[in-house]
């Protein structure tokens, strides 16, 4: 069974540029999460989806970050414009329900210059 | 809110035992997870505790005391491949928070020959 797929794995951009990350969860998983992980720290939740509905986006900086999961399957996280402090690893995870174990993708490492 | 503390780094010798402690203060509790994360890779699930006591899974064991807000992960017969970060994560007990996990900063374990 394929795991959580994310692309790109690495992205280098200049500040003020836009960037987008894509995630395809494990087939059948209705819950999808986006996390941000800074170096040497644990992941921090940005947004959680139940199917196509964003049910927890309280930690998403909405002035520059946006996310969508239009058909309740794959998801895109966007930053526009990117700032130097956005350099981090962006992890996507999915689960088969809100009580179950989360499976993580390999992440996208973003470097903003 | 949630506050989760774990040591930043630990060093141990191949074949030895290491215990990684995690203390938490949360506004609700519905389970504690341990994840392993090798550098540049996704966190992978190791263990889950929701009731007090010890859960054993091969060389890895995890313990929980809810009254003390305390857990530990025990790694036995250490191997070089166990060098990684170990993340403690607490799931909120508030229904509205769903399966939201709050992660500690991670403990980087270095196994030396």
PDB file of C-alpha atoms in Angstrom:
ATOM      1  CA  UNK A   1       0.000   0.000   0.000  1.00  0.00           C
ATOM      2  CA  UNK A   2       1.386   3.408  -0.960  1.00  0.00           C
ATOM      3  CA  UNK A   3       2.047   5.809   1.864  1.00  0.00           C
ATOM      4  CA  UNK A   4       1.395   9.534   2.007  1.00  0.00           C
ATOM      5  CA  UNK A   5       2.925  11.183  -1.050  1.00  0.00           C
ATOM      6  CA  UNK A   6       4.231  14.728  -1.054  1.00  0.00           C
ATOM      7  CA  UNK A   7       5.825  16.858  -3.719  1.00  0.00           C
ATOM      8  CA  UNK A   8       8.139  18.496  -4.237  1.00  0.00           C
ATOM      9  CA  UNK A   9      10.593  17.081  -1.714  1.00  0.00           C
ATOM     10  CA  UNK A  10      12.695  20.217  -1.802  1.00  0.00           C
ATOM     11  CA  UNK A  11      11.969  23.779  -2.842  1.00  0.00           C
ATOM     12  CA  UNK A  12      14.186  26.837  -2.853  1.00  0.00           C
ATOM     13  CA  UNK A  13      12.615  30.220  -3.560  1.00  0.00           C
ATOM     14  CA  UNK A  14      13.346  33.866  -3.002  1.00  0.00           C
ATOM     15  CA  UNK A  15      11.351  35.807  -0.447  1.00  0.00           C
ATOM     16  CA  UNK A  16       8.103  37.342  -1.640  1.00  0.00           C
ATOM     17  CA  UNK A  17       7.642  34.542  -4.189  1.00  0.00           C
ATOM     18  CA  UNK A  18       4.667  32.173  -4.013  1.00  0.00           C
ATOM     19  CA  UNK A  19       5.068  28.457  -3.385  1.00  0.00           C
ATOM     20  CA  UNK A  20       2.732  25.472  -3.314  1.00  0.00           C
ATOM     21  CA  UNK A  21       3.026  22.009  -1.813  1.00  0.00           C
ATOM     22  CA  UNK A  22       0.984  18.993  -2.801  1.00  0.00           C
ATOM     23  CA  UNK A  23      -0.092  15.996  -0.735  1.00  0.00           C
ATOM     24  CA  UNK A  24      -1.857  12.768  -1.664  1.00  0.00           C
ATOM     25  CA  UNK A  25      -2.984  10.867   1.444  1.00  0.00           C
ATOM     26  CA  UNK A  26      -3.277   7.132   1.894  1.00  0.00           C
ATOM     27  CA  UNK A  27      -6.237   5.819  -0.082  1.00  0.00           C
ATOM     28  CA  UNK A  28      -9.401   5.833   1.998  1.00  0.00           C
ATOM     29  CA  UNK A  29      -8.080   8.201   4.659  1.00  0.00           C
ATOM     30  CA  UNK A  30     -10.650  10.919   5.141  1.00  0.00           C
ATOM     31  CA  UNK A  31      -8.627  13.001   7.604  1.00  0.00           C
ATOM     32  CA  UNK A  32      -5.678  15.028   6.315  1.00  0.00           C
ATOM     33  CA  UNK A  33      -3.276  17.229   8.260  1.00  0.00           C
ATOM     34  CA  UNK A  34      -0.655  19.793   7.327  1.00  0.00           C
ATOM     35  CA  UNK A  35       2.138  20.362   9.822  1.00  0.00           C
ATOM     36  CA  UNK A  36       5.106  22.703   9.933  1.00  0.00           C
ATOM     37  CA  UNK A  37       8.347  21.426  11.446  1.00  0.00           C
ATOM     38  CA  UNK A  38      11.237  23.710  12.246  1.00  0.00           C
ATOM     39  CA  UNK A  39      14.716  22.292  12.683  1.00  0.00           C
ATOM     40  CA  UNK A  40      15.122  20.526  15.998  1.00  0.00           C
ATOM     41  CA  UNK A  41      11.473  20.908  16.923  1.00  0.00           C
ATOM     42  CA  UNK A  42       8.359  18.807  16.795  1.00  0.00           C
ATOM     43  CA  UNK A  43       5.676  19.209  14.115  1.00  0.00           C
ATOM     44  CA  UNK A  44       3.060  21.910  14.678  1.00  0.00           C
ATOM     45  CA  UNK A  45      -0.406  21.548  13.201  1.00  0.00           C
ATOM     46  CA  UNK A  46      -1.390  24.126  10.589  1.00  0.00           C
ATOM     47  CA  UNK A  47      -4.705  22.733   9.382  1.00  0.00           C
ATOM     48  CA  UNK A  48      -6.843  19.593   9.599  1.00  0.00           C
ATOM     49  CA  UNK A  49      -9.369  18.421   7.032  1.00  0.00           C
ATOM     50  CA  UNK A  50     -12.228  15.990   7.436  1.00  0.00           C
ATOM     51  CA  UNK A  51     -12.956  15.066   3.812  1.00  0.00           C
ATOM     52  CA  UNK A  52     -13.107  18.431   2.027  1.00  0.00           C
ATOM     53  CA  UNK A  53     -13.934  20.486   5.128  1.00  0.00           C
ATOM     54  CA  UNK A  54     -11.248  22.366   7.052  1.00  0.00           C
ATOM     55  CA  UNK A  55     -12.321  21.632  10.622  1.00  0.00           C
ATOM     56  CA  UNK A  56      -9.317  23.151  12.406  1.00  0.00           C
ATOM     57  CA  UNK A  57      -7.341  25.960  10.802  1.00  0.00           C
ATOM     58  CA  UNK A  58      -6.774  27.990  13.958  1.00  0.00           C
ATOM     59  CA  UNK A  59      -2.976  27.770  13.601  1.00  0.00           C
ATOM     60  CA  UNK A  60      -2.848  28.673   9.912  1.00  0.00           C
ATOM     61  CA  UNK A  61      -1.482  32.203   9.275  1.00  0.00           C
ATOM     62  CA  UNK A  62      -4.287  33.208   6.987  1.00  0.00           C
ATOM     63  CA  UNK A  63      -2.714  36.410   5.753  1.00  0.00           C
ATOM     64  CA  UNK A  64      -0.252  34.452   3.629  1.00  0.00           C
ATOM     65  CA  UNK A  65      -1.129  30.753   3.915  1.00  0.00           C
ATOM     66  CA  UNK A  66      -4.016  28.985   2.235  1.00  0.00           C
ATOM     67  CA  UNK A  67      -4.989  25.374   1.734  1.00  0.00           C
ATOM     68  CA  UNK A  68      -7.556  23.415  -0.184  1.00  0.00           C
ATOM     69  CA  UNK A  69      -8.808  19.877  -0.489  1.00  0.00           C
ATOM     70  CA  UNK A  70     -11.476  20.303  -3.127  1.00  0.00           C
ATOM     71  CA  UNK A  71     -12.504  16.698  -3.714  1.00  0.00           C
ATOM     72  CA  UNK A  72     -11.664  15.400  -0.273  1.00  0.00           C
ATOM     73  CA  UNK A  73      -8.619  13.489  -1.495  1.00  0.00           C
ATOM     74  CA  UNK A  74      -5.398  15.315  -2.322  1.00  0.00           C
ATOM     75  CA  UNK A  75      -4.567  18.702  -0.889  1.00  0.00           C
ATOM     76  CA  UNK A  76      -2.502  21.774  -1.689  1.00  0.00           C
ATOM     77  CA  UNK A  77      -0.893  24.172   0.767  1.00  0.00           C
ATOM     78  CA  UNK A  78       0.140  27.562  -0.573  1.00  0.00           C
ATOM     79  CA  UNK A  79       2.228  30.421   0.765  1.00  0.00           C
ATOM     80  CA  UNK A  80       2.007  33.800  -0.894  1.00  0.00           C
ATOM     81  CA  UNK A  81       4.225  35.710  -0.433  1.00  0.00           C
ATOM     82  CA  UNK A  82       6.871  33.607   1.288  1.00  0.00           C
ATOM     83  CA  UNK A  83       9.012  35.118   4.037  1.00  0.00           C
ATOM     84  CA  UNK A  84      12.431  34.113   5.317  1.00  0.00           C
ATOM     85  CA  UNK A  85      10.864  32.681   8.469  1.00  0.00           C
ATOM     86  CA  UNK A  86       8.800  30.232   6.444  1.00  0.00           C
ATOM     87  CA  UNK A  87      11.888  28.083   5.833  1.00  0.00           C
ATOM     88  CA  UNK A  88      10.944  24.736   7.386  1.00  0.00           C
ATOM     89  CA  UNK A  89       9.728  21.253   6.542  1.00  0.00           C
ATOM     90  CA  UNK A  90       6.053  21.011   5.666  1.00  0.00           C
ATOM     91  CA  UNK A  91       4.642  17.623   6.581  1.00  0.00           C
ATOM     92  CA  UNK A  92       1.382  16.115   5.447  1.00  0.00           C
ATOM     93  CA  UNK A  93      -0.276  13.303   7.389  1.00  0.00           C
ATOM     94  CA  UNK A  94      -3.466  11.318   7.054  1.00  0.00           C
ATOM     95  CA  UNK A  95      -5.598   9.006   9.154  1.00  0.00           C
ATOM     96  CA  UNK A  96      -8.682   6.877   8.638  1.00  0.00           C
ATOM     97  CA  UNK A  97     -10.582   8.702  11.338  1.00  0.00           C
ATOM     98  CA  UNK A  98     -10.010  11.287  13.984  1.00  0.00           C
ATOM     99  CA  UNK A  99      -9.264   8.660  16.602  1.00  0.00           C
ATOM    100  CA  UNK A 100      -6.687   6.732  14.657  1.00  0.00           C
ATOM    101  CA  UNK A 101      -2.950   6.793  14.119  1.00  0.00           C
ATOM    102  CA  UNK A 102      -1.598   9.424  11.776  1.00  0.00           C
ATOM    103  CA  UNK A 103       0.688   8.426   8.913  1.00  0.00           C
ATOM    104  CA  UNK A 104       3.169  11.029   7.761  1.00  0.00           C
ATOM    105  CA  UNK A 105       4.568  11.818   4.357  1.00  0.00           C
ATOM    106  CA  UNK A 106       8.274  12.557   3.792  1.00  0.00           C
ATOM    107  CA  UNK A 107       7.697  16.304   3.847  1.00  0.00           C
ATOM    108  CA  UNK A 108       8.695  19.226   1.648  1.00  0.00           C
ATOM    109  CA  UNK A 109      11.789  21.094   2.781  1.00  0.00           C
ATOM    110  CA  UNK A 110      11.317  24.779   1.931  1.00  0.00           C
ATOM    111  CA  UNK A 111      14.212  27.218   1.869  1.00  0.00           C
ATOM    112  CA  UNK A 112      13.385  30.889   1.448  1.00  0.00           C
ATOM    113  CA  UNK A 113      16.358  33.050   0.450  1.00  0.00           C
TER     114      UNK A 113
ATOM    115  CA  UNK B   1      -3.329  24.607  26.220  1.00  0.00           C
ATOM    116  CA  UNK B   2      -0.770  21.842  25.909  1.00  0.00           C
ATOM    117  CA  UNK B   3       2.793  21.788  27.214  1.00  0.00           C
ATOM    118  CA  UNK B   4       5.048  18.846  26.496  1.00  0.00           C
ATOM    119  CA  UNK B   5       8.631  18.505  27.715  1.00  0.00           C
ATOM    120  CA  UNK B   6      11.283  16.003  26.753  1.00  0.00           C
ATOM    121  CA  UNK B   7      15.088  16.142  26.833  1.00  0.00           C
ATOM    122  CA  UNK B   8      16.771  17.610  23.791  1.00  0.00           C
ATOM    123  CA  UNK B   9      19.464  15.017  23.327  1.00  0.00           C
ATOM    124  CA  UNK B  10      20.719  11.719  24.742  1.00  0.00           C
ATOM    125  CA  UNK B  11      23.726   9.571  23.949  1.00  0.00           C
ATOM    126  CA  UNK B  12      23.994   5.847  24.562  1.00  0.00           C
ATOM    127  CA  UNK B  13      26.155   2.906  23.583  1.00  0.00           C
ATOM    128  CA  UNK B  14      25.208   0.174  21.156  1.00  0.00           C
ATOM    129  CA  UNK B  15      23.581  -2.719  23.030  1.00  0.00           C
ATOM    130  CA  UNK B  16      22.619  -0.584  26.001  1.00  0.00           C
ATOM    131  CA  UNK B  17      19.236   0.705  27.187  1.00  0.00           C
ATOM    132  CA  UNK B  18      17.983   4.277  26.960  1.00  0.00           C
ATOM    133  CA  UNK B  19      14.895   5.791  28.586  1.00  0.00           C
ATOM    134  CA  UNK B  20      13.372   8.939  27.100  1.00  0.00           C
ATOM    135  CA  UNK B  21      11.081  10.789  29.482  1.00  0.00           C
ATOM    136  CA  UNK B  22       8.148  12.962  28.495  1.00  0.00           C
ATOM    137  CA  UNK B  23       6.078  15.105  30.827  1.00  0.00           C
ATOM    138  CA  UNK B  24       2.926  16.867  29.758  1.00  0.00           C
ATOM    139  CA  UNK B  25       0.389  19.376  30.990  1.00  0.00           C
ATOM    140  CA  UNK B  26      -2.773  19.380  28.959  1.00  0.00           C
ATOM    141  CA  UNK B  27      -6.305  20.705  29.110  1.00  0.00           C
ATOM    142  CA  UNK B  28      -7.544  17.255  28.171  1.00  0.00           C
ATOM    143  CA  UNK B  29      -6.037  13.870  27.445  1.00  0.00           C
ATOM    144  CA  UNK B  30      -6.999  11.156  25.020  1.00  0.00           C
ATOM    145  CA  UNK B  31      -3.793   9.267  24.441  1.00  0.00           C
ATOM    146  CA  UNK B  32      -0.043   9.646  24.094  1.00  0.00           C
ATOM    147  CA  UNK B  33       1.979   8.666  21.040  1.00  0.00           C
ATOM    148  CA  UNK B  34       5.657   8.102  20.420  1.00  0.00           C
ATOM    149  CA  UNK B  35       7.064   8.597  16.939  1.00  0.00           C
ATOM    150  CA  UNK B  36      10.551   7.953  15.576  1.00  0.00           C
ATOM    151  CA  UNK B  37      11.993  10.354  13.026  1.00  0.00           C
ATOM    152  CA  UNK B  38      15.258   9.791  11.208  1.00  0.00           C
ATOM    153  CA  UNK B  39      16.946  12.894   9.829  1.00  0.00           C
ATOM    154  CA  UNK B  40      15.222  14.101   6.696  1.00  0.00           C
ATOM    155  CA  UNK B  41      12.476  11.507   6.911  1.00  0.00           C
ATOM    156  CA  UNK B  42       8.852  11.298   8.012  1.00  0.00           C
ATOM    157  CA  UNK B  43       7.906  10.538  11.610  1.00  0.00           C
ATOM    158  CA  UNK B  44       6.878   6.900  11.956  1.00  0.00           C
ATOM    159  CA  UNK B  45       4.565   5.532  14.633  1.00  0.00           C
ATOM    160  CA  UNK B  46       6.152   3.572  17.475  1.00  0.00           C
ATOM    161  CA  UNK B  47       3.619   3.268  20.273  1.00  0.00           C
ATOM    162  CA  UNK B  48       0.358   4.458  21.762  1.00  0.00           C
ATOM    163  CA  UNK B  49      -0.745   4.607  25.414  1.00  0.00           C
ATOM    164  CA  UNK B  50      -4.144   5.703  26.639  1.00  0.00           C
ATOM    165  CA  UNK B  51      -4.334   3.734  29.907  1.00  0.00           C
ATOM    166  CA  UNK B  52      -1.766   3.647  32.693  1.00  0.00           C
ATOM    167  CA  UNK B  53       0.917   1.042  32.421  1.00  0.00           C
ATOM    168  CA  UNK B  54       3.513  -0.428  30.158  1.00  0.00           C
ATOM    169  CA  UNK B  55       3.075  -1.319  26.496  1.00  0.00           C
ATOM    170  CA  UNK B  56       5.796  -3.562  25.114  1.00  0.00           C
ATOM    171  CA  UNK B  57       6.571  -3.965  21.446  1.00  0.00           C
ATOM    172  CA  UNK B  58       9.763  -5.832  20.738  1.00  0.00           C
ATOM    173  CA  UNK B  59      12.787  -3.783  21.763  1.00  0.00           C
ATOM    174  CA  UNK B  60      10.624  -0.732  22.419  1.00  0.00           C
ATOM    175  CA  UNK B  61       8.343  -0.190  25.416  1.00  0.00           C
ATOM    176  CA  UNK B  62       6.283   2.807  26.440  1.00  0.00           C
ATOM    177  CA  UNK B  63       4.901   3.646  29.855  1.00  0.00           C
ATOM    178  CA  UNK B  64       2.161   6.052  30.900  1.00  0.00           C
ATOM    179  CA  UNK B  65       1.060   7.551  34.203  1.00  0.00           C
ATOM    180  CA  UNK B  66      -1.889   9.825  33.636  1.00  0.00           C
ATOM    181  CA  UNK B  67      -2.004  11.073  37.223  1.00  0.00           C
ATOM    182  CA  UNK B  68       1.608  12.230  36.955  1.00  0.00           C
ATOM    183  CA  UNK B  69       1.375  13.505  33.386  1.00  0.00           C
ATOM    184  CA  UNK B  70       4.362  11.330  32.560  1.00  0.00           C
ATOM    185  CA  UNK B  71       5.450   8.866  29.942  1.00  0.00           C
ATOM    186  CA  UNK B  72       8.679   7.242  28.921  1.00  0.00           C
ATOM    187  CA  UNK B  73       9.925   5.359  25.919  1.00  0.00           C
ATOM    188  CA  UNK B  74      12.394   2.594  26.640  1.00  0.00           C
ATOM    189  CA  UNK B  75      14.725   1.413  23.919  1.00  0.00           C
ATOM    190  CA  UNK B  76      16.528  -1.858  24.668  1.00  0.00           C
ATOM    191  CA  UNK B  77      19.465  -3.546  22.945  1.00  0.00           C
ATOM    192  CA  UNK B  78      20.272  -0.341  21.132  1.00  0.00           C
ATOM    193  CA  UNK B  79      21.361  -0.588  17.523  1.00  0.00           C
ATOM    194  CA  UNK B  80      23.120   2.016  15.403  1.00  0.00           C
ATOM    195  CA  UNK B  81      19.952   2.400  13.323  1.00  0.00           C
ATOM    196  CA  UNK B  82      18.105   3.613  16.437  1.00  0.00           C
ATOM    197  CA  UNK B  83      19.958   6.930  16.150  1.00  0.00           C
ATOM    198  CA  UNK B  84      17.042   9.269  15.449  1.00  0.00           C
ATOM    199  CA  UNK B  85      14.740  11.801  17.048  1.00  0.00           C
ATOM    200  CA  UNK B  86      11.940  10.478  19.220  1.00  0.00           C
ATOM    201  CA  UNK B  87       8.809  12.579  19.404  1.00  0.00           C
ATOM    202  CA  UNK B  88       6.292  12.478  22.225  1.00  0.00           C
ATOM    203  CA  UNK B  89       2.805  13.641  21.205  1.00  0.00           C
ATOM    204  CA  UNK B  90      -0.369  14.079  23.223  1.00  0.00           C
ATOM    205  CA  UNK B  91      -3.851  13.883  21.787  1.00  0.00           C
ATOM    206  CA  UNK B  92      -6.364  16.375  23.163  1.00  0.00           C
ATOM    207  CA  UNK B  93      -9.333  14.999  25.021  1.00  0.00           C
ATOM    208  CA  UNK B  94     -11.619  17.722  23.787  1.00  0.00           C
ATOM    209  CA  UNK B  95     -14.009  16.416  21.154  1.00  0.00           C
ATOM    210  CA  UNK B  96     -13.863  19.639  19.178  1.00  0.00           C
ATOM    211  CA  UNK B  97     -10.106  19.217  18.813  1.00  0.00           C
ATOM    212  CA  UNK B  98     -10.583  15.931  16.993  1.00  0.00           C
ATOM    213  CA  UNK B  99      -7.379  13.981  16.652  1.00  0.00           C
ATOM    214  CA  UNK B 100      -5.160  16.997  17.113  1.00  0.00           C
ATOM    215  CA  UNK B 101      -1.728  15.939  18.269  1.00  0.00           C
ATOM    216  CA  UNK B 102       0.558  18.307  20.125  1.00  0.00           C
ATOM    217  CA  UNK B 103       4.183  17.298  19.789  1.00  0.00           C
ATOM    218  CA  UNK B 104       7.099  17.814  22.095  1.00  0.00           C
ATOM    219  CA  UNK B 105      10.339  19.147  20.656  1.00  0.00           C
ATOM    220  CA  UNK B 106      11.769  15.681  20.187  1.00  0.00           C
ATOM    221  CA  UNK B 107      14.719  13.917  21.789  1.00  0.00           C
ATOM    222  CA  UNK B 108      17.665  13.256  19.527  1.00  0.00           C
ATOM    223  CA  UNK B 109      19.265   9.936  20.446  1.00  0.00           C
ATOM    224  CA  UNK B 110      22.792   9.229  19.307  1.00  0.00           C
ATOM    225  CA  UNK B 111      23.937   5.622  19.511  1.00  0.00           C
ATOM    226  CA  UNK B 112      27.691   5.171  19.636  1.00  0.00           C
ATOM    227  CA  UNK B 113      29.611   1.963  18.893  1.00  0.00           C
TER     228      UNK B 113
END
